[in-house]
Amino acid sequence: MRTLINATLIAAVLAAPLAWAQDGSPVGLWKTIDDSSGKPSALIRITENKGELTGKIEKLFRAPDEDQNPKCQLCTDARKDQPIIGMTIVSGLKKTGDEYTGGEILDPKNGKVYKSKLTVREGGKKVEVRGFIGMPMFGRSQVWLRQE
C-alpha cells in the first residue's frame, strides 16, 4: 500500500510541471497565423531561462514554389543573411504581473526589431504577442496558438 502511495505522489510531482506549462505559461510550441492570408506561417518554440523568455522559429509553412529555407536578407543586425529557421526572433521578455514585457521581437519579413510584450490567454491555449515602437499603443498584435 505504501508503495502505491509513493508511486502516486511521484507521478503527481512529475505531472505538475506539465500541467503548469499548459495552464498559464507561455513556454512551449506556438503556431503563428499570417495577418493577411489567415494561414499558418510558422512554429515558434518559446523557452525560459533564468526568468527570461526567448522564441526561436522551428518551422515555416511555405508554398512549394517558395524557398523552404530562406535567409533574413532584410535583417540589419547579426542575423543578416542567416537562415530564418532556427533564428531567435523573441528575446528578453520577463514576467511583470500578468504579462511578459521588456523584450524584443524581430519580424523576419521586413528585418525590423520591435519592442514587445506577451500575454497568456485562455488558460495557456493562446498568447497575444505585441510588437511596437515606443509605446504599446503604437504597434500590432498577433495571437499565437499552442501546438503541444
GROMACS .gro file of C-alpha atoms in nm:
model
  148
    1MET     CA    1   0.000   0.000   0.000
    2ARG     CA    2   0.279   0.236   0.092
    3THR     CA    3   0.449   0.170  -0.244
    4LEU     CA    4   0.128   0.261  -0.426
    5ILE     CA    5   0.101   0.589  -0.234
    6ASN     CA    6   0.465   0.674  -0.308
    7ALA     CA    7   0.421   0.595  -0.678
    8THR     CA    8   0.110   0.815  -0.690
    9LEU     CA    9   0.293   1.103  -0.522
   10ILE     CA   10   0.588   1.072  -0.760
   11ALA     CA   11   0.356   1.068  -1.061
   12ALA     CA   12   0.175   1.377  -0.933
   13VAL     CA   13   0.503   1.564  -0.879
   14LEU     CA   14   0.627   1.472  -1.228
   15ALA     CA   15   0.298   1.574  -1.392
   16ALA     CA   16   0.276   1.911  -1.213
   17PRO     CA   17   0.526   2.098  -1.437
   18LEU     CA   18   0.343   1.977  -1.749
   19ALA     CA   19   0.010   2.097  -1.614
   20TRP     CA   20   0.166   2.430  -1.515
   21ALA     CA   21   0.317   2.475  -1.860
   22GLN     CA   22  -0.018   2.410  -2.025
   23ASP     CA   23  -0.219   2.630  -1.789
   24GLY     CA   24  -0.053   2.967  -1.773
   25SER     CA   25   0.298   2.958  -1.902
   26PRO     CA   26   0.397   3.074  -2.249
   27VAL     CA   27   0.668   2.806  -2.261
   28GLY     CA   28   0.601   2.565  -2.547
   29LEU     CA   29   0.537   2.542  -2.920
   30TRP     CA   30   0.319   2.806  -3.087
   31LYS     CA   31   0.168   2.840  -3.435
   32THR     CA   32   0.166   3.188  -3.584
   33ILE     CA   33  -0.101   3.296  -3.832
   34ASP     CA   34  -0.024   3.530  -4.123
   35ASP     CA   35  -0.215   3.857  -4.083
   36SER     CA   36  -0.304   3.896  -4.449
   37SER     CA   37  -0.377   3.538  -4.559
   38GLY     CA   38  -0.507   3.394  -4.231
   39LYS     CA   39  -0.295   3.083  -4.293
   40PRO     CA   40  -0.033   2.933  -4.059
   41SER     CA   41   0.307   3.089  -4.118
   42ALA     CA   42   0.547   2.942  -3.860
   43LEU     CA   43   0.602   2.734  -3.547
   44ILE     CA   44   0.781   2.921  -3.268
   45ARG     CA   45   0.932   2.743  -2.966
   46ILE     CA   46   0.926   2.963  -2.655
   47THR     CA   47   1.166   2.866  -2.378
   48GLU     CA   48   1.250   3.020  -2.043
   49ASN     CA   49   1.598   3.057  -1.897
   50LYS     CA   50   1.654   3.236  -1.566
   51GLY     CA   51   1.316   3.408  -1.589
   52GLU     CA   52   1.367   3.535  -1.945
   53LEU     CA   53   1.168   3.414  -2.244
   54THR     CA   54   1.315   3.355  -2.588
   55GLY     CA   55   1.146   3.228  -2.901
   56LYS     CA   56   1.301   3.050  -3.199
   57ILE     CA   57   1.147   2.961  -3.531
   58GLU     CA   58   1.129   2.582  -3.566
   59LYS     CA   59   0.933   2.556  -3.889
   60LEU     CA   60   0.800   2.774  -4.169
   61PHE     CA   61   0.482   2.694  -4.360
   62ARG     CA   62   0.569   2.792  -4.716
   63ALA     CA   63   0.426   2.722  -5.060
   64PRO     CA   64   0.610   2.451  -5.259
   65ASP     CA   65   0.738   2.710  -5.507
   66GLU     CA   66   0.893   2.924  -5.228
   67ASP     CA   67   1.242   2.885  -5.080
   68GLN     CA   68   1.196   2.633  -4.798
   69ASN     CA   69   1.496   2.760  -4.601
   70PRO     CA   70   1.502   3.139  -4.656
   71LYS     CA   71   1.756   3.373  -4.506
   72CYS     CA   72   1.681   3.702  -4.332
   73GLN     CA   73   1.805   3.928  -4.610
   74LEU     CA   74   1.645   4.241  -4.464
   75CYS     CA   75   1.784   4.197  -4.110
   76THR     CA   76   2.031   4.467  -4.013
   77ASP     CA   77   2.196   4.301  -3.710
   78ALA     CA   78   2.397   3.979  -3.668
   79ARG     CA   79   2.101   3.784  -3.812
   80LYS     CA   80   2.150   3.936  -4.160
   81ASP     CA   81   2.165   3.664  -4.426
   82GLN     CA   82   2.120   3.393  -4.159
   83PRO     CA   83   1.863   3.112  -4.201
   84ILE     CA   84   1.524   3.207  -4.058
   85ILE     CA   85   1.459   2.851  -3.938
   86GLY     CA   86   1.640   2.824  -3.604
   87MET     CA   87   1.656   3.202  -3.565
   88THR     CA   88   1.575   3.364  -3.231
   89ILE     CA   89   1.306   3.622  -3.303
   90VAL     CA   90   1.176   3.682  -2.947
   91SER     CA   91   1.411   3.774  -2.664
   92GLY     CA   92   1.431   3.949  -2.330
   93LEU     CA   93   1.071   3.908  -2.211
   94LYS     CA   94   1.036   3.894  -1.832
   95LYS     CA   95   0.726   3.839  -1.621
   96THR     CA   96   0.567   4.160  -1.493
   97GLY     CA   97   0.234   4.092  -1.325
   98ASP     CA   98   0.014   3.907  -1.576
   99GLU     CA   99   0.232   3.995  -1.876
  100TYR     CA  100   0.581   3.940  -2.006
  101THR     CA  101   0.742   4.271  -2.101
  102GLY     CA  102   1.073   4.439  -2.178
  103GLY     CA  103   1.162   4.222  -2.473
  104GLU     CA  104   1.215   4.250  -2.844
  105ILE     CA  105   1.068   4.074  -3.144
  106LEU     CA  106   1.208   4.051  -3.496
  107ASP     CA  107   0.982   4.046  -3.799
  108PRO     CA  108   1.190   3.845  -4.049
  109LYS     CA  109   0.971   3.965  -4.337
  110ASN     CA  110   1.096   4.323  -4.305
  111GLY     CA  111   1.406   4.277  -4.085
  112LYS     CA  112   1.279   4.522  -3.824
  113VAL     CA  113   1.315   4.472  -3.449
  114TYR     CA  114   1.035   4.599  -3.226
  115LYS     CA  115   0.983   4.625  -2.853
  116SER     CA  116   0.746   4.354  -2.741
  117LYS     CA  117   0.518   4.221  -2.475
  118LEU     CA  118   0.334   3.892  -2.440
  119THR     CA  119   0.013   3.799  -2.260
  120VAL     CA  120  -0.110   3.445  -2.199
  121ARG     CA  121  -0.477   3.398  -2.292
  122GLU     CA  122  -0.743   3.130  -2.244
  123GLY     CA  123  -0.556   2.941  -1.974
  124GLY     CA  124  -0.246   2.897  -2.187
  125LYS     CA  125  -0.411   2.794  -2.514
  126LYS     CA  126  -0.317   3.124  -2.680
  127VAL     CA  127  -0.068   3.403  -2.639
  128GLU     CA  128  -0.108   3.758  -2.760
  129VAL     CA  129   0.224   3.894  -2.881
  130ARG     CA  130   0.250   4.268  -2.939
  131GLY     CA  131   0.532   4.438  -3.125
  132PHE     CA  132   0.557   4.814  -3.102
  133ILE     CA  133   0.769   5.124  -3.144
  134GLY     CA  134   0.790   5.349  -2.840
  135MET     CA  135   0.466   5.273  -2.656
  136PRO     CA  136   0.245   4.961  -2.688
  137MET     CA  137  -0.035   5.171  -2.836
  138PHE     CA  138   0.181   5.220  -3.147
  139GLY     CA  139   0.206   4.861  -3.262
  140ARG     CA  140   0.043   4.545  -3.380
  141SER     CA  141  -0.069   4.228  -3.204
  142GLN     CA  142  -0.083   3.867  -3.316
  143VAL     CA  143  -0.246   3.574  -3.143
  144TRP     CA  144  -0.041   3.254  -3.149
  145LEU     CA  145  -0.199   2.911  -3.089
  146ARG     CA  146  -0.048   2.643  -2.863
  147GLN     CA  147   0.061   2.332  -3.051
  148GLU     CA  148   0.152   2.098  -2.764
   0.00000   0.00000   0.00000
